CSV table of C-alpha atoms in Angstrom, one decimal:
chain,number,residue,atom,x,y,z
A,285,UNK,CA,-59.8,19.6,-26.2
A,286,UNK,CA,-56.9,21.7,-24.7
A,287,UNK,CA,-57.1,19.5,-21.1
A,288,UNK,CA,-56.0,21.1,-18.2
A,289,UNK,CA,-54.2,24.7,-18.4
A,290,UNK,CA,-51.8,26.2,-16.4
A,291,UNK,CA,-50.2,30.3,-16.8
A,292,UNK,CA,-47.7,30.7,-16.2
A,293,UNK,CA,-45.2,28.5,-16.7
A,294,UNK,CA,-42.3,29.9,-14.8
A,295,UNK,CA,-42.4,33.0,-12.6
A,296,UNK,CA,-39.6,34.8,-10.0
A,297,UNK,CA,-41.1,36.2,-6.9
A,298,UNK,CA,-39.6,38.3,-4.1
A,299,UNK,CA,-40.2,37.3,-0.9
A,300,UNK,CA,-43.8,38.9,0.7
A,301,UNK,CA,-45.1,39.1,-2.8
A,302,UNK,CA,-48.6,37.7,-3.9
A,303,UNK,CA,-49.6,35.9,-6.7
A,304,UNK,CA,-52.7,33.7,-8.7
A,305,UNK,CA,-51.7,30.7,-10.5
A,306,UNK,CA,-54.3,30.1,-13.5
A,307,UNK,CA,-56.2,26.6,-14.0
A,308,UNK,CA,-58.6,26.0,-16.4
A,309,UNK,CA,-59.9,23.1,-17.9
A,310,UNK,CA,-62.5,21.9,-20.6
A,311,UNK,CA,-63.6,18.5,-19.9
A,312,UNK,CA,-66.3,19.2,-17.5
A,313,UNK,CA,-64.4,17.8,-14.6
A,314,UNK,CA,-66.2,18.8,-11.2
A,315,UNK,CA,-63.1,17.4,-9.2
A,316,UNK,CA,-60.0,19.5,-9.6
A,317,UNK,CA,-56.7,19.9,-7.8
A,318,UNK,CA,-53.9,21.7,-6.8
A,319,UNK,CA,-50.5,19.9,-5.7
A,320,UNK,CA,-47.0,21.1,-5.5
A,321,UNK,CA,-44.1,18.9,-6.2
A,322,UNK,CA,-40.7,19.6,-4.5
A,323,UNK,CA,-37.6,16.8,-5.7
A,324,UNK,CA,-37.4,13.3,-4.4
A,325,UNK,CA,-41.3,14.5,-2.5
A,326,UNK,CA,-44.0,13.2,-5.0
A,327,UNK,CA,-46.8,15.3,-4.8
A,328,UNK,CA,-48.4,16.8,-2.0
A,329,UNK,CA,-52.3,18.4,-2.5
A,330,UNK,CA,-52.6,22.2,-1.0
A,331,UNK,CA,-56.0,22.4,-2.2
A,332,UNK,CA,-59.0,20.8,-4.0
A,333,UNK,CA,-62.4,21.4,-5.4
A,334,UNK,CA,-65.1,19.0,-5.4
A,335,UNK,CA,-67.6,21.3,-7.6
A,336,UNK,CA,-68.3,25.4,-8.4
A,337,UNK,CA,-68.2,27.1,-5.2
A,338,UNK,CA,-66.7,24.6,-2.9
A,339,UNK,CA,-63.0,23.8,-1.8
A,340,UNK,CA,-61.2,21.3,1.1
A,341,UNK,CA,-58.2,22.2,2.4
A,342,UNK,CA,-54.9,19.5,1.4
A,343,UNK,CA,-51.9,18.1,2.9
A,344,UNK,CA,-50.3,21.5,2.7
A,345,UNK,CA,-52.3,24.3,2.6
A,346,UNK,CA,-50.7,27.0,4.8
A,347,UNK,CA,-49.8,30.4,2.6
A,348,UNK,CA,-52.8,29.7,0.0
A,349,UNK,CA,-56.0,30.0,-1.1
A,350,UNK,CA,-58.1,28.9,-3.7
A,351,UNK,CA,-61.5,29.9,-5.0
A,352,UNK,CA,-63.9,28.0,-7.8
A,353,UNK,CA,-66.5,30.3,-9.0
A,354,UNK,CA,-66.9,28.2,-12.1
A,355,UNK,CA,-66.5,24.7,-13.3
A,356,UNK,CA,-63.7,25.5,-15.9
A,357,UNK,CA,-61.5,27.6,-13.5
A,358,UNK,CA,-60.0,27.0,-10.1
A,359,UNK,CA,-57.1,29.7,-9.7
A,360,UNK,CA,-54.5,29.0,-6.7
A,361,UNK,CA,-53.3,32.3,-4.9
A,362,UNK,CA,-50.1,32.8,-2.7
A,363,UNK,CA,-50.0,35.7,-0.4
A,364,UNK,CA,-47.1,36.9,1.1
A,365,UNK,CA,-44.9,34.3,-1.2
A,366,UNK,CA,-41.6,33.4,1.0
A,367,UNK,CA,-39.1,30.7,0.0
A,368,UNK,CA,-40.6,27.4,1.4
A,369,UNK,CA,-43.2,28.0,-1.3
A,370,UNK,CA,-40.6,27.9,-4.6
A,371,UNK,CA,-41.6,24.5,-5.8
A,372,UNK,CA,-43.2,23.3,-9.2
A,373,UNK,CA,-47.2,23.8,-8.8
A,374,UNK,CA,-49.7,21.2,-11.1
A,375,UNK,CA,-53.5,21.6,-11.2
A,376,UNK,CA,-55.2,18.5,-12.1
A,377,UNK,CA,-58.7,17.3,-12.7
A,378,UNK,CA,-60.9,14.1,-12.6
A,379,UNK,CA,-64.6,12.7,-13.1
A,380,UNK,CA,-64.4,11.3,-9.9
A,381,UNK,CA,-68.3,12.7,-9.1
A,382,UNK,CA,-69.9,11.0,-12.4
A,383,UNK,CA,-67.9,7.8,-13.1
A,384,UNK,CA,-66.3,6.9,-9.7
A,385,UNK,CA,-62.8,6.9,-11.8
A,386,UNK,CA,-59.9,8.0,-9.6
A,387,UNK,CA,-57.8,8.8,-12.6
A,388,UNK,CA,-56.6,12.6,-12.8
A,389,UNK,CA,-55.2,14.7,-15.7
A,390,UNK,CA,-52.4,17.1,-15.1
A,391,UNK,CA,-51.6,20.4,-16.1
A,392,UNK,CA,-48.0,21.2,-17.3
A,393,UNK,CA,-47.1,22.9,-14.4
A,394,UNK,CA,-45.7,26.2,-12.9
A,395,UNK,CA,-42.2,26.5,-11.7
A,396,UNK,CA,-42.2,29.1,-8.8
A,397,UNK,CA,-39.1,31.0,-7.2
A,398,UNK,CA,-39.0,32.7,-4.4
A,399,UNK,CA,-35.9,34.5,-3.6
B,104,UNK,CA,-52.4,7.9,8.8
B,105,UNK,CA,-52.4,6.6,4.9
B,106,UNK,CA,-49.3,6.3,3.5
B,107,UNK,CA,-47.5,5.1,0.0
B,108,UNK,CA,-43.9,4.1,-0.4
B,109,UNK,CA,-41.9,3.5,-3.7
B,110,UNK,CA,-38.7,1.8,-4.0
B,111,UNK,CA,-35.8,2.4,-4.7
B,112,UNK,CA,-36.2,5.7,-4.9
B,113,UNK,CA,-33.7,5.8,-8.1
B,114,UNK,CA,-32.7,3.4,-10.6
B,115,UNK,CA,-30.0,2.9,-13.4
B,116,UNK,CA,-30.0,0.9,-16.2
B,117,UNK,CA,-28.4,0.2,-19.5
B,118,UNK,CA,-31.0,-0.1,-23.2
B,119,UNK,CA,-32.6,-3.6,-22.8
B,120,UNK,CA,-32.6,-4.3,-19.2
B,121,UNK,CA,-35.8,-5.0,-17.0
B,122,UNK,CA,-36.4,-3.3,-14.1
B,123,UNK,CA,-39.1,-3.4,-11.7
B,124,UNK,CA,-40.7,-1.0,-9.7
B,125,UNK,CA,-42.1,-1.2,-6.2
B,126,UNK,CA,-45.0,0.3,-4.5
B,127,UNK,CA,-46.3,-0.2,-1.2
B,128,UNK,CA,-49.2,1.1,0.9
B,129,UNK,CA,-51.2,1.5,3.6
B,130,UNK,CA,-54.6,2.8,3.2
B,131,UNK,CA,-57.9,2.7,5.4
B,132,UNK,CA,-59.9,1.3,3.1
B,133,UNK,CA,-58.3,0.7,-0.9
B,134,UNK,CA,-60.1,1.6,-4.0
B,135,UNK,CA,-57.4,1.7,-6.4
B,136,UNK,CA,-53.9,2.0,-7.3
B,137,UNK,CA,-52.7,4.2,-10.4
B,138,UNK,CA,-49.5,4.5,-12.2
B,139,UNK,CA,-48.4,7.7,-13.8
B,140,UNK,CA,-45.0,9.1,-15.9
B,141,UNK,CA,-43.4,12.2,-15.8
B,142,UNK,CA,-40.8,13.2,-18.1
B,143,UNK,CA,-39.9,16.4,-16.5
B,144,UNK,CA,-43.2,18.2,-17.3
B,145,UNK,CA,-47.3,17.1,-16.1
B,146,UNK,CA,-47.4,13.1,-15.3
B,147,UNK,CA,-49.3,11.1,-17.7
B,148,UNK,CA,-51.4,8.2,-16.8
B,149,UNK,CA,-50.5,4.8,-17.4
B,150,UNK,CA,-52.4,2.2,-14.8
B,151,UNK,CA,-55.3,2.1,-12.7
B,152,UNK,CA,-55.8,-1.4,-10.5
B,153,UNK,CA,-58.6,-2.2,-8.7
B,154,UNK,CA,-60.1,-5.0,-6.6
B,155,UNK,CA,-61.6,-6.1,-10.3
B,156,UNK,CA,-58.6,-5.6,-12.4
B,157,UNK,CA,-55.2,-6.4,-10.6
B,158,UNK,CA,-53.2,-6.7,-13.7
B,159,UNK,CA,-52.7,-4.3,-16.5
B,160,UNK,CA,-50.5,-4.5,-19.7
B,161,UNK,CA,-49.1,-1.9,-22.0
B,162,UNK,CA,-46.7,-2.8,-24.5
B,163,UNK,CA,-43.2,-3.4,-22.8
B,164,UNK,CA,-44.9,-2.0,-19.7
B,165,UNK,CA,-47.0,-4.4,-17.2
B,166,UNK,CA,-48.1,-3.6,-13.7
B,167,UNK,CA,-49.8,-5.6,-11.1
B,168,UNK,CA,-51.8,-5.2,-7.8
B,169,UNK,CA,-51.3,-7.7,-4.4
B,170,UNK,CA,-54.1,-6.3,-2.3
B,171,UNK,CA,-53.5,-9.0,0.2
B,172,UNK,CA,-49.8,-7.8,0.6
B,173,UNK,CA,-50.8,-4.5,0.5
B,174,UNK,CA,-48.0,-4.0,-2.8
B,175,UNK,CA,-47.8,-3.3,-6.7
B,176,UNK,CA,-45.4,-3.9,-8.9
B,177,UNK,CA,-44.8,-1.9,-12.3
B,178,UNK,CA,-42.7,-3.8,-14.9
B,179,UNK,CA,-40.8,-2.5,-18.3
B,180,UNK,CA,-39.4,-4.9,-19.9
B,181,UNK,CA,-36.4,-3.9,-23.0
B,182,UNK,CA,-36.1,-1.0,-21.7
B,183,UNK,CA,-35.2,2.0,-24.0
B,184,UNK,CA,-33.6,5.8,-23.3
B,185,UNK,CA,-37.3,7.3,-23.7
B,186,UNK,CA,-38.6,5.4,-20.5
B,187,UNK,CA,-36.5,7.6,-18.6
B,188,UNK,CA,-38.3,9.4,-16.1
B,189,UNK,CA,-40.3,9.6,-12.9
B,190,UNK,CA,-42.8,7.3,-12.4
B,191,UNK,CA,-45.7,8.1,-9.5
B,192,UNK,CA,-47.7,5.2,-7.4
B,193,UNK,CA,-50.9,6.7,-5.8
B,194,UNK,CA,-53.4,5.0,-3.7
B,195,UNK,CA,-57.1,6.4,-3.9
B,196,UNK,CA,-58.8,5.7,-0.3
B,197,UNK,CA,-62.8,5.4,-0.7
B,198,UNK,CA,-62.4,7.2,2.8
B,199,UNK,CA,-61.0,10.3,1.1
B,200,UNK,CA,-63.6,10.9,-1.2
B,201,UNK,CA,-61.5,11.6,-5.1
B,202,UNK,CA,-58.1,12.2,-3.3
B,203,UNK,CA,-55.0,10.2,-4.3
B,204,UNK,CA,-52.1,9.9,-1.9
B,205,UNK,CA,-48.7,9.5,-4.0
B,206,UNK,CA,-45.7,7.9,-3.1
B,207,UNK,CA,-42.2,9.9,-3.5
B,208,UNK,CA,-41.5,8.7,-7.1
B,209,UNK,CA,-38.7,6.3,-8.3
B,210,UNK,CA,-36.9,7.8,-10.9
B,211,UNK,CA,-35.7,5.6,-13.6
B,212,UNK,CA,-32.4,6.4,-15.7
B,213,UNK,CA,-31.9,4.4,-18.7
B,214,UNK,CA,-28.7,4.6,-20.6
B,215,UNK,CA,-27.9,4.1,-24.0
């Protein structure tokens, strides 16, 4: 099992510039999430995913969107990218529906700059 | 408004000490308390604590849950260079469904 996925791992941005950030995972999860982490901020969620084909807005969600259109994928998309958004980006993923765990398993991340 | 607070924030330390790590919250209505580590990539899981397990132990590493003061405590005892890194508290809240709320990190700086 690969786990979670994340691609990239780095990218530079300008500012006004859109991009998708790539999760995918292959341990049948139906909960997965997306959290950025800025220093000294723990993590905050932007978005999350209870199942295919439904999402629930974070702590932080303004500037991006999310779709899940399967249960392996749940892709985060930044429109019009400005600096407040360079941070380090981690999907995660948990059984929560099936076995009530709360335990989640990270991606390796995506550091993001925005200049 | 749930929140979770680690302290100190930072912490330095020379190979062999013990050091204890603080996490505090306040939560609606508790289901469980995880550790996690990150050494400057994904965090990896270490503890989960619940109402029916409020002590956890891993090698050198030991954690455990005071649901009556509302605190956890994560413990490494001889401490070596490798448990340098971040380490995450987060509180899951049966009123927010599979969501964690995480504290701001303490991150731990051993020293050969």
């Amino acid at each position: 099992n690969a786990g979670v996925t994340q691609t990239p791992k780095f990218r530079i941005l300008k500012i006004g510039q859109s991009m998708t950030l790539q999760c995918a995972q292959d341990m049948n999860h139906n909960y997965m999430y997306w959290y950025r982490q800025d220093p000294g901020m723990g993590l905050k969620l932007i978005y999350y995913s209870v199942g295919a084909g439904i999402t629930d807005k974070g702590e932080v969600p303004n500037g991006y969107n999310v779709s899940r259109s399967t249960t392996e994928d749940f892709p985060l998309r930044l429109e019009l990218a400005a600096p407040s958004q360079t941070s380090v980006y981690f999907c995660a993923s948990s059984s929560f529906s099936t076995v009530l765990t709360d335990t989640q398993y990270f991606g390796p991340g995506t550091r993001l700059t925005v200049l | 408004e749930d929140k979770v607070v680690q302290s100190p924030l930072s912490l330095v330390v020379h190979e062999g000490d013990t050091v204890t790590l603080n996490c505090s919250y306040e939560v609606t209505n508790f289901r469980s308390l995880l550790w996690y580590k990150q050494e400057k990539k994904a965090p990896t899981f270490l503890f989960m604590l619940t109402s029916s397990g409020i002590e956890k132990k891993s090698g050198r590493l030991s954690s455990i849950l005071d649901k009556k003061e509302l605190f956890s405590i994560l413990n490494i005892t001889a401490t070596q260079t490798g448990d340098s890194a971040i380490y995450l508290c987060a509180v899951g809240d049966y009123n927010q469904g599979g969501k964690l709320i995480f504290g701001q990190g303490t991150e731990l700086s051993v020293k050969p």
